[in-house]
Coordinates of C-alpha atoms in Angstrom, one line a residue:
Chain A
M1 CA -171.6 -36.0 17.5
D2 CA -173.6 -32.8 17.3
K3 CA -175.5 -32.2 14.1
Y4 CA -176.5 -28.8 12.7
D5 CA -178.6 -27.5 9.8
V6 CA -175.7 -25.2 8.9
A7 CA -172.1 -24.9 10.0
I8 CA -170.4 -21.6 9.4
I9 CA -166.6 -21.4 9.1
G10 CA -165.3 -18.1 10.3
A11 CA -166.7 -15.5 12.7
G12 CA -165.8 -12.3 10.8
P13 CA -168.5 -9.9 9.5
A14 CA -169.9 -12.5 7.0
G15 CA -169.9 -15.4 9.5
M16 CA -171.3 -13.4 12.4
A17 CA -174.1 -11.8 10.4
A18 CA -175.0 -15.1 8.7
A19 CA -175.0 -17.0 12.0
A20 CA -177.3 -14.6 13.8
Q21 CA -179.7 -14.5 10.8
A22 CA -179.6 -18.3 10.4
S23 CA -180.5 -18.7 14.0
D24 CA -183.3 -16.1 13.7
L25 CA -184.7 -18.1 10.8
G26 CA -184.9 -21.3 13.0
L27 CA -181.8 -23.1 11.7
S28 CA -179.7 -24.9 14.1
T29 CA -176.3 -23.2 13.6
A30 CA -172.7 -23.6 14.6
V31 CA -170.0 -21.1 13.9
L32 CA -166.4 -22.3 14.2
D33 CA -163.6 -19.7 14.4
E34 CA -159.8 -20.0 15.0
Q35 CA -159.8 -17.0 17.3
I36 CA -160.9 -17.1 20.9
R37 CA -163.2 -14.1 20.5
A38 CA -165.4 -13.3 17.5
G39 CA -164.7 -10.5 15.0
G40 CA -162.5 -12.0 12.3
Q41 CA -159.5 -10.0 11.2
I42 CA -161.3 -6.8 10.3
Y43 CA -163.0 -6.6 13.8
R44 CA -160.3 -8.6 15.5
D45 CA -160.9 -8.7 19.3
V46 CA -163.4 -5.7 18.9
D47 CA -165.2 -6.4 22.2
K48 CA -161.9 -6.0 24.1
A49 CA -160.3 -3.3 22.0
A50 CA -163.1 -1.0 21.2
P51 CA -163.4 0.5 24.7
Q52 CA -159.6 0.7 25.1
R53 CA -158.6 2.2 21.8
G54 CA -161.6 2.9 19.7
E55 CA -160.5 6.5 19.2
I56 CA -157.3 5.3 17.4
L57 CA -159.0 2.5 15.4
G58 CA -162.0 4.5 14.3
K59 CA -165.7 4.1 14.1
D60 CA -165.7 1.6 11.2
Y61 CA -163.8 -0.8 13.5
T62 CA -165.9 -0.2 16.7
D63 CA -169.0 -0.7 14.7
G64 CA -168.1 -4.5 14.7
T65 CA -169.5 -4.7 18.3
R66 CA -173.0 -4.6 16.7
L67 CA -172.3 -8.0 15.1
T68 CA -170.5 -9.6 18.0
K69 CA -173.4 -8.6 20.3
A70 CA -176.0 -10.1 17.9
L71 CA -174.0 -13.3 17.8
R72 CA -173.8 -13.4 21.6
Q73 CA -177.5 -12.9 21.9
S74 CA -178.4 -15.5 19.4
A75 CA -178.9 -19.3 19.9
V76 CA -175.8 -20.0 17.8
D77 CA -173.2 -22.4 19.1
H78 CA -170.0 -20.3 18.7
I79 CA -167.2 -22.8 18.9
A80 CA -164.3 -20.5 19.6
G81 CA -160.6 -21.2 19.2
A82 CA -161.5 -24.0 16.8
V83 CA -158.9 -24.7 14.0
V84 CA -160.8 -26.5 11.2
W85 CA -158.6 -29.0 9.4
A86 CA -161.0 -31.1 7.4
I87 CA -164.5 -30.9 5.9
E88 CA -165.6 -34.1 4.3
D89 CA -168.5 -36.5 3.5
E90 CA -171.4 -34.1 3.3
F91 CA -170.4 -32.9 6.0
R92 CA -168.2 -33.9 8.8
I93 CA -166.1 -31.1 10.2
S94 CA -162.9 -32.0 12.0
Y95 CA -161.2 -29.4 14.1
T96 CA -158.8 -28.9 17.0
C97 CA -159.9 -26.9 20.1
E98 CA -157.8 -26.6 23.3
G99 CA -155.4 -29.3 22.1
R100 CA -158.1 -31.9 21.4
G101 CA -159.5 -33.0 18.1
A102 CA -163.3 -32.9 17.7
Q103 CA -166.0 -33.3 15.0
I104 CA -169.5 -32.0 14.3
L105 CA -171.9 -32.8 11.5
A106 CA -173.8 -30.3 9.3
D107 CA -176.2 -30.5 6.4
R108 CA -174.8 -27.4 4.9
I109 CA -171.5 -25.5 5.0
L110 CA -171.2 -21.7 4.8
L111 CA -167.6 -20.7 4.3
A112 CA -166.9 -17.3 5.6
T113 CA -163.1 -17.6 5.7
G114 CA -162.4 -14.1 4.6
A115 CA -159.2 -12.8 2.9
L116 CA -155.5 -13.2 3.0
E117 CA -153.0 -10.5 2.2
R118 CA -152.0 -10.8 -1.5
P119 CA -148.5 -12.3 -1.4
M120 CA -145.9 -9.5 -2.0
P121 CA -142.6 -11.3 -2.8
I122 CA -140.0 -8.6 -3.1
P123 CA -136.3 -9.0 -2.2
G124 CA -135.9 -9.3 1.6
W125 CA -139.5 -9.9 2.4
T126 CA -138.7 -12.9 4.6
L127 CA -136.5 -10.9 7.0
P128 CA -137.6 -10.5 10.6
G129 CA -139.2 -7.1 10.9
V130 CA -141.1 -7.4 7.6
M131 CA -144.8 -8.0 8.1
T132 CA -148.1 -7.6 6.3
A133 CA -150.0 -4.4 6.8
G134 CA -152.8 -6.6 8.1
A135 CA -150.4 -7.9 10.7
G136 CA -149.6 -4.4 11.7
Q137 CA -153.2 -3.7 12.1
I138 CA -153.8 -6.8 14.1
L139 CA -150.9 -5.8 16.5
L140 CA -152.7 -2.5 17.1
K141 CA -156.2 -3.9 17.4
Q142 CA -155.6 -6.9 19.5
S143 CA -152.6 -5.9 21.5
G144 CA -152.2 -2.1 21.4
V145 CA -148.7 -2.6 19.9
V146 CA -147.4 -0.1 17.4
A147 CA -144.1 -0.1 15.5
R148 CA -142.1 3.0 15.9
G149 CA -140.6 4.4 12.7
A150 CA -142.2 1.8 10.4
V151 CA -142.1 2.1 6.7
L152 CA -145.3 1.2 4.7
V153 CA -144.8 -0.3 1.3
G154 CA -147.3 -1.0 -1.5
S155 CA -150.7 0.4 -2.4
G156 CA -154.3 0.5 -1.5
P157 CA -156.8 1.9 1.1
L158 CA -155.6 -0.4 3.9
L159 CA -152.2 1.2 3.7
Y160 CA -153.7 4.6 4.3
L161 CA -155.9 3.3 7.1
I162 CA -153.0 1.8 9.0
A163 CA -151.0 5.0 8.5
A164 CA -153.8 7.1 9.8
Q165 CA -154.2 4.8 12.8
M166 CA -150.5 5.0 13.5
V167 CA -150.7 8.8 13.3
R168 CA -153.5 8.8 15.8
A169 CA -151.5 6.5 18.1
G170 CA -148.7 9.1 18.1
L171 CA -146.3 6.9 16.2
P172 CA -146.6 8.0 12.6
P173 CA -144.8 5.8 9.9
A174 CA -141.4 7.0 8.8
A175 CA -142.5 6.9 5.2
M176 CA -145.0 5.5 2.7
I177 CA -143.5 3.9 -0.4
E178 CA -146.4 3.6 -2.8
T179 CA -146.4 1.6 -6.0
Q180 CA -149.4 3.0 -7.8
V181 CA -148.5 5.2 -10.8
R182 CA -150.2 8.1 -12.5
G183 CA -151.5 5.9 -15.3
D184 CA -153.5 3.9 -12.7
T185 CA -155.2 7.1 -11.5
F186 CA -156.2 7.9 -15.1
R187 CA -157.5 4.4 -15.6
A188 CA -159.5 4.6 -12.4
L189 CA -161.2 7.8 -13.6
R190 CA -163.2 5.7 -16.0
H191 CA -164.9 4.4 -12.9
L192 CA -165.7 7.8 -11.6
G193 CA -169.4 7.2 -11.6
G194 CA -169.0 4.3 -9.2
A195 CA -166.6 6.4 -7.1
I196 CA -169.3 9.1 -6.8
R197 CA -172.0 6.6 -5.8
G198 CA -169.5 5.2 -3.3
W199 CA -168.8 8.6 -2.0
P200 CA -168.7 7.8 1.7
Y201 CA -165.7 5.6 1.0
M202 CA -164.0 8.3 -1.0
A203 CA -164.6 10.9 1.7
K204 CA -163.1 8.6 4.3
G205 CA -160.1 8.0 2.1
L206 CA -159.5 11.8 1.6
K207 CA -159.8 12.3 5.4
M208 CA -157.2 9.7 6.0
L209 CA -154.9 11.2 3.4
A210 CA -155.3 14.6 5.1
E211 CA -154.4 13.1 8.5
I212 CA -151.3 11.5 6.9
K213 CA -150.3 14.8 5.3
R214 CA -150.8 16.8 8.5
A215 CA -148.4 14.4 10.3
K216 CA -145.9 15.1 7.6
V217 CA -145.4 11.5 6.6
P218 CA -143.3 11.5 3.5
R219 CA -145.0 9.7 0.6
Y220 CA -143.1 8.3 -2.4
T221 CA -145.6 7.3 -5.1
G222 CA -144.8 5.4 -8.3
A223 CA -141.9 3.7 -6.5
T224 CA -140.1 0.8 -8.3
E225 CA -137.3 -1.7 -7.7
I226 CA -138.2 -1.9 -4.0
S227 CA -136.0 -4.0 -1.8
I228 CA -135.7 -4.7 1.9
E229 CA -132.1 -4.9 3.1
G230 CA -130.5 -6.2 6.3
D231 CA -128.2 -8.8 7.8
G232 CA -130.5 -11.2 9.6
K233 CA -133.1 -8.5 10.3
T234 CA -134.7 -5.5 8.6
E235 CA -132.3 -2.5 8.4
A236 CA -133.6 -0.4 5.4
V237 CA -135.9 -0.2 2.4
T238 CA -134.3 0.9 -0.9
F239 CA -136.3 1.9 -4.0
T240 CA -136.3 4.0 -7.1
H241 CA -138.4 7.2 -7.1
K242 CA -138.4 9.7 -9.9
G243 CA -135.3 8.1 -11.4
R244 CA -133.3 8.3 -8.2
R245 CA -132.3 5.5 -5.9
Q246 CA -133.5 6.1 -2.3
R247 CA -132.7 4.4 1.0
I248 CA -134.8 4.7 4.2
D249 CA -133.4 3.1 7.4
C250 CA -136.1 1.3 9.4
E251 CA -136.5 -1.8 11.6
T252 CA -140.1 -2.6 10.6
V253 CA -141.7 -2.8 7.2
F254 CA -145.4 -3.3 6.6
L255 CA -146.3 -4.7 3.1
H256 CA -149.7 -4.5 1.4
H257 CA -150.9 -4.5 -2.2
G258 CA -154.5 -5.7 -1.7
V259 CA -156.1 -8.8 -0.2
V260 CA -157.3 -11.9 -2.0
P261 CA -160.0 -14.6 -1.1
N262 CA -158.8 -17.2 1.4
A263 CA -159.9 -20.2 -0.6
Q264 CA -158.2 -23.1 1.2
A265 CA -161.3 -24.6 2.6
A266 CA -163.4 -24.0 -0.6
R267 CA -160.7 -25.6 -2.8
S268 CA -160.4 -28.6 -0.4
L269 CA -164.1 -29.2 -1.0
G270 CA -163.7 -29.0 -4.8
V271 CA -165.4 -25.7 -5.4
S272 CA -164.5 -24.4 -8.9
H273 CA -162.6 -21.1 -9.1
G274 CA -162.0 -18.7 -12.0
W275 CA -159.6 -15.9 -12.5
D276 CA -161.0 -12.4 -11.9
A277 CA -158.9 -10.0 -13.9
A278 CA -160.2 -6.9 -12.1
Q279 CA -159.2 -8.3 -8.7
S280 CA -156.1 -10.1 -10.0
A281 CA -157.1 -13.2 -8.0
F282 CA -159.0 -16.5 -8.3
V283 CA -162.6 -16.2 -7.0
P284 CA -165.0 -19.1 -6.4
E285 CA -167.8 -19.7 -9.0
L286 CA -171.0 -18.8 -7.2
D287 CA -174.6 -18.1 -8.1
E288 CA -176.2 -14.8 -6.9
W289 CA -177.0 -16.4 -3.6
G290 CA -173.4 -17.5 -2.8
Q291 CA -174.1 -21.1 -3.7
S292 CA -171.1 -23.0 -5.1
D293 CA -171.0 -25.8 -7.7
V294 CA -170.6 -28.3 -4.8
A295 CA -174.0 -29.3 -3.4
G296 CA -174.5 -27.8 0.1
V297 CA -171.5 -25.6 0.0
F298 CA -172.0 -21.8 0.2
I299 CA -169.5 -19.0 0.4
A300 CA -170.0 -15.4 1.7
G301 CA -167.8 -12.4 2.5
D302 CA -164.3 -11.7 1.1
G303 CA -163.8 -15.4 0.5
A304 CA -166.4 -15.0 -2.3
G305 CA -164.6 -12.1 -3.9
I306 CA -163.1 -9.0 -2.2
G307 CA -165.7 -6.4 -1.1
G308 CA -164.8 -5.4 2.4
A309 CA -166.6 -5.7 5.8
K310 CA -170.0 -4.2 4.9
V311 CA -170.3 -6.3 1.7
A312 CA -169.3 -9.4 3.8
E313 CA -172.1 -8.7 6.2
H314 CA -174.7 -8.3 3.5
T315 CA -173.6 -11.4 1.5
G316 CA -173.6 -13.4 4.8
R317 CA -177.3 -12.6 5.3
L318 CA -178.2 -13.0 1.7
T319 CA -176.6 -16.5 1.6
V320 CA -178.4 -17.6 4.7
L321 CA -181.8 -16.7 3.0
K322 CA -181.0 -19.2 0.3
I323 CA -179.8 -21.8 2.9
A324 CA -183.1 -21.3 4.9
E325 CA -185.1 -21.8 1.7
N326 CA -183.1 -24.9 1.0
A327 CA -183.8 -26.2 4.5
K328 CA -187.6 -25.4 4.0
R329 CA -187.6 -22.7 6.7
L330 CA -188.3 -19.9 4.3
S331 CA -190.6 -19.7 1.2
T332 CA -189.1 -18.6 -2.1
Q333 CA -191.4 -15.5 -1.9
D334 CA -190.1 -14.5 1.6
R335 CA -186.6 -15.2 0.5
N336 CA -186.9 -12.8 -2.4
R337 CA -188.7 -10.2 -0.3
M338 CA -186.0 -10.3 2.4
A339 CA -183.2 -10.2 -0.2
A340 CA -184.3 -7.1 -2.0
P341 CA -183.0 -4.5 0.6
L342 CA -179.8 -6.5 1.0
R343 CA -179.2 -6.4 -2.8
R344 CA -179.7 -2.7 -2.8
A345 CA -177.3 -2.2 0.1
L346 CA -174.8 -4.5 -1.7
A347 CA -174.9 -2.5 -4.9
R348 CA -174.3 0.7 -2.9
E349 CA -171.3 -0.8 -1.1
L350 CA -169.8 -2.4 -4.2
A351 CA -170.1 0.8 -6.4
V352 CA -166.6 2.1 -5.4
R353 CA -164.8 -1.2 -6.0
P354 CA -164.0 -0.8 -9.7
F355 CA -162.5 2.6 -9.0
L356 CA -160.3 1.3 -6.1
D357 CA -159.2 -1.8 -8.0
A358 CA -158.0 0.3 -10.9
A359 CA -156.5 3.1 -8.8
Y360 CA -154.5 0.7 -6.6
P361 CA -153.5 -2.3 -8.7
P362 CA -151.0 -4.9 -7.3
Y363 CA -147.3 -3.9 -7.5
S364 CA -146.3 -5.5 -10.8
A365 CA -142.7 -6.4 -9.7
A366 CA -144.2 -8.5 -6.9
L367 CA -146.4 -10.4 -9.4
Q368 CA -143.4 -11.3 -11.5
P369 CA -140.5 -11.2 -8.9
T370 CA -136.8 -11.1 -9.9
D371 CA -135.1 -14.5 -10.2
S372 CA -133.3 -14.4 -6.9
T373 CA -136.5 -13.4 -4.9
V374 CA -137.9 -16.1 -2.6
V375 CA -141.5 -16.8 -3.5
C376 CA -142.3 -19.8 -1.3
R377 CA -141.5 -18.6 2.2
C378 CA -141.7 -22.1 3.8
E379 CA -139.5 -24.0 1.4
E380 CA -137.4 -21.0 0.2
V381 CA -138.1 -21.6 -3.5
T382 CA -137.1 -18.6 -5.7
A383 CA -138.9 -17.1 -8.7
G384 CA -135.9 -18.2 -10.8
S385 CA -136.4 -21.8 -9.7
I386 CA -140.1 -21.7 -10.7
R387 CA -139.1 -20.2 -14.1
G388 CA -136.5 -23.0 -14.4
Y389 CA -139.1 -25.7 -13.8
A390 CA -141.3 -24.1 -16.6
K391 CA -138.3 -24.4 -19.0
I392 CA -138.0 -28.1 -18.4
G393 CA -141.7 -28.7 -18.9
C394 CA -143.6 -27.8 -15.7
L395 CA -147.0 -26.6 -16.7
G396 CA -149.0 -26.4 -13.5
P397 CA -148.5 -25.5 -9.8
N398 CA -149.0 -29.1 -8.6
Q399 CA -146.0 -30.2 -10.6
T400 CA -143.8 -27.5 -9.0
K401 CA -144.2 -29.4 -5.8
A402 CA -142.5 -32.4 -7.3
F403 CA -139.8 -30.2 -8.9
G404 CA -138.9 -28.2 -5.8
R405 CA -141.4 -28.5 -2.9
A406 CA -142.9 -25.0 -3.5
G407 CA -146.2 -24.9 -1.6
M408 CA -145.5 -28.0 0.5
G409 CA -144.5 -26.2 3.7
P410 CA -146.7 -25.6 6.7
C411 CA -148.5 -22.6 5.1
Q412 CA -149.6 -24.9 2.3
G413 CA -149.2 -22.4 -0.4
R414 CA -151.2 -19.6 1.2
Y415 CA -148.4 -17.1 0.6
C416 CA -146.9 -18.5 -2.7
G417 CA -149.9 -20.0 -4.6
L418 CA -150.8 -16.9 -6.6
T419 CA -147.2 -16.1 -7.4
V420 CA -146.4 -19.6 -8.6
T421 CA -149.5 -19.5 -10.9
A422 CA -148.5 -16.1 -12.2
L423 CA -144.9 -17.2 -12.9
L424 CA -145.8 -20.4 -14.6
A425 CA -148.6 -18.7 -16.7
D426 CA -146.1 -16.0 -17.8
A427 CA -143.3 -18.5 -18.6
N428 CA -145.6 -20.9 -20.5
G429 CA -147.7 -18.2 -22.3
Q430 CA -150.9 -19.4 -20.7
S431 CA -153.7 -17.7 -18.8
P432 CA -154.0 -18.1 -15.0
D433 CA -157.1 -20.3 -15.6
E434 CA -155.2 -22.6 -17.9
T435 CA -152.3 -22.8 -15.4
G436 CA -154.6 -23.5 -12.4
Y437 CA -153.8 -23.5 -8.7
Y438 CA -152.5 -25.9 -6.1
R439 CA -154.8 -28.8 -5.3
I440 CA -155.7 -28.2 -1.6
R441 CA -156.2 -31.3 0.6
A442 CA -156.9 -31.9 4.3
P443 CA -155.4 -31.3 6.8
L444 CA -155.9 -27.6 6.1
K445 CA -153.8 -26.8 9.1
P446 CA -151.2 -29.1 10.8
V447 CA -152.7 -31.4 13.4
T448 CA -150.7 -33.4 15.9
L449 CA -151.0 -37.1 16.7
G450 CA -151.8 -36.1 20.3
E451 CA -154.8 -34.0 19.1
L452 CA -156.0 -36.9 17.0
A453 CA -155.6 -39.4 19.9
A454 CA -157.7 -37.0 22.1
M455 CA -160.4 -37.0 19.4
N456 CA -160.7 -40.8 19.3
E457 CA -161.3 -40.8 23.0
T458 CA -164.1 -38.3 22.7
T459 CA -165.7 -40.2 19.8
Q460 CA -165.6 -43.4 21.9
D461 CA -167.1 -41.6 24.9
A462 CA -170.0 -40.4 22.7
T463 CA -170.8 -43.9 21.4
E464 CA -170.7 -45.6 24.8
Chain B
M1 CA -131.9 -9.9 25.0
K2 CA -132.2 -6.6 23.3
T3 CA -134.8 -4.4 25.0
A4 CA -135.0 -1.5 22.5
S5 CA -137.8 -3.0 20.5
P6 CA -139.3 -0.9 17.8
F7 CA -142.7 -2.4 18.9
L8 CA -144.2 -0.2 21.6
E9 CA -147.1 -1.0 23.9
I10 CA -149.4 2.0 24.0
E11 CA -151.2 1.0 27.1
S12 CA -150.1 -0.8 30.3
G13 CA -151.8 -3.5 32.3
P14 CA -151.0 -6.4 34.6
R15 CA -147.9 -8.4 33.6
V16 CA -146.8 -12.0 34.2
D17 CA -143.5 -13.8 34.0
V18 CA -142.9 -16.3 31.2
T19 CA -139.6 -18.1 30.2
W20 CA -138.3 -17.6 26.7
E21 CA -135.1 -19.5 25.8
G22 CA -134.3 -19.9 29.5
K23 CA -134.7 -16.2 30.3
T24 CA -137.5 -14.5 32.2
L25 CA -139.7 -12.0 30.3
S26 CA -142.4 -9.9 31.9
L27 CA -145.3 -9.8 29.4
P28 CA -148.9 -8.4 29.5
E29 CA -151.3 -11.0 30.8
G30 CA -153.8 -12.3 28.3
S31 CA -152.1 -10.5 25.4
N32 CA -151.3 -12.2 22.1
L33 CA -148.0 -14.1 22.6
A34 CA -146.4 -13.1 19.3
A35 CA -147.2 -9.4 19.8
A36 CA -145.9 -9.6 23.4
L37 CA -142.6 -11.2 22.4
L38 CA -142.1 -8.6 19.6
A39 CA -142.7 -5.8 22.1
A40 CA -140.3 -7.5 24.6
G41 CA -137.5 -7.3 22.0
V42 CA -137.5 -10.8 20.6
E43 CA -136.3 -10.5 17.0
V44 CA -135.9 -14.1 15.9
F45 CA -138.7 -16.6 16.6
R46 CA -137.4 -19.5 14.6
H47 CA -135.0 -20.4 11.9
N48 CA -136.3 -21.6 8.5
P49 CA -135.7 -25.4 8.3
V50 CA -134.4 -25.2 4.7
S51 CA -131.9 -22.4 4.9
G52 CA -131.6 -21.7 8.6
A53 CA -132.5 -18.1 7.9
P54 CA -134.1 -16.2 10.9
R55 CA -137.8 -15.6 10.9
A56 CA -140.3 -13.7 12.9
P57 CA -144.1 -13.1 12.8
F58 CA -145.3 -12.1 9.3
C59 CA -149.1 -12.4 9.1
M60 CA -150.3 -12.4 12.8
M61 CA -153.4 -14.4 11.7
G62 CA -152.4 -18.0 11.8
A63 CA -151.7 -18.4 8.1
C64 CA -147.9 -18.0 7.5
F65 CA -146.4 -20.2 10.2
D66 CA -143.3 -18.0 10.5
C67 CA -143.9 -17.3 14.2
L68 CA -143.6 -21.0 15.3
I69 CA -142.3 -21.5 18.8
E70 CA -142.1 -24.5 21.1
L71 CA -144.5 -24.8 24.1
D72 CA -144.6 -28.0 26.2
G73 CA -142.7 -29.9 23.5
V74 CA -145.2 -29.0 20.8
T75 CA -144.5 -26.6 17.9
R76 CA -147.2 -23.9 18.0
Q77 CA -148.0 -20.6 16.3
A78 CA -147.2 -17.8 18.7
C79 CA -149.8 -15.6 17.1
M80 CA -152.5 -18.0 18.0
L81 CA -151.6 -18.2 21.7
E82 CA -152.3 -15.9 24.7
V83 CA -149.8 -15.0 27.4
S84 CA -150.3 -16.7 30.8
E85 CA -148.2 -16.9 33.9
G86 CA -145.4 -19.4 33.8
L87 CA -145.4 -20.3 30.1
V88 CA -142.1 -22.0 29.2
I89 CA -141.4 -21.3 25.5
S90 CA -138.4 -21.5 23.2
R91 CA -137.4 -21.5 19.6
P92 CA -138.5 -24.8 17.9
S93 CA -135.8 -27.4 18.5
E94 CA -136.4 -29.7 15.5
Q95 CA -135.1 -27.4 12.7
G96 CA -138.2 -25.1 13.1
G97 CA -140.6 -27.3 11.1
A98 CA -144.2 -27.9 12.1

């Protein structure tokens, strides 16, 4: 079994930057990623897509080729198409690649598992034709596929980015139904100082809004009571805007109200998480180097708290400095010297976050869905059922599994976990920290018996 | 099969034949299988095993498991596969579970 100084999970901006730097510092490094080509979701398939549709996707996307190139030119073992399903015993990593199970060993783990879309349970969100905005972007990046006449629902910079990209592709969205209200803008203005320091982000945002306006995409801000309707597939979005009920016919809806750390692997390793009120999400408890409270486990990028692609890149490199020091490849003095410019860059990139978090908060009706709304997509458990479990004494998310299987389907709570915590916390008058989150165990992704059988053969081969 | 998909391919390249639910579809070679099926007009990928409700790709990043299909007798996530000549795929037979 191959053994490495560090194994990095995820080849997005944090993982790619960290891997190249780790290798430069003399650490034997493996990076495992589910996708066949490096990039993560933000730079999904960038090597293939940048030459074909870089104009539509923009420079922030094509910039990802800088990181894929550095990874390619490094001595890192990039194990592509690898679905990691267990990390155990300090540390044996089990994964499936090309239909076979396999394992590697590593002294340290760097989780660069990125973000997931914040679950947005609104009536009708399980209908075919409803996707996340991130999914819409992936369709465009990886496949050059754009939905005609799509309606974008929710809030936040990613919604404007995908709208602008659809405009550039010649297929502007039919409408944007936005959930932020005027009060959010006022609250955000308290963070104006940060917004000014993060001016390049603000300038990009204004440019995208101008593109959307020029394309005459109707925008409905402060929308409430949003519902997706259709018989077996998406047919329309209905919502209340300025006191009037509206209906927009469409076949495709893209949902987005922020992204949250993808903590499945971190939680399976027992890393402590705490509630971050500004980000409305659980974030791992880390020191300033991305080191968790589990020895040998480090986290960088959006999985450590949402900051975006540039922040991910910087935190990836910063965390590797600590790992290299830990592996006696870097003196403490050199570590601190090399960290200084990264910390300055991080502060610059993070300056705009408080403004954005306040200006585009999650859609409140999707944090506390109506009783009939499905919250667990896999097992079709409704918000009303979860509230019902609370009434008969259910205090925490792990108990809801026994009451009604919420979080026990194949997605393993990825798209219901935060909602279930929020519903129980509200019903029981507790905080999200008191309520807690699902206990996450291996396998992190389903694994077939055939894949396991294939792994036993390889293990035997290796010992013969 | 409906062909008027709302999902449009903005470029064209070489295509290959695959079999979906016993019918032949011509899909872009090497493209993401879930994206290619959407563009080919496939509206329902599977039915939820609890309620039987129709489902289709939601996250496109391997997290939601709503794009499950069956390939060579194994339930797989369509969004994690690439199109190649001669794939024989269908809706998952065992109640759509993984």
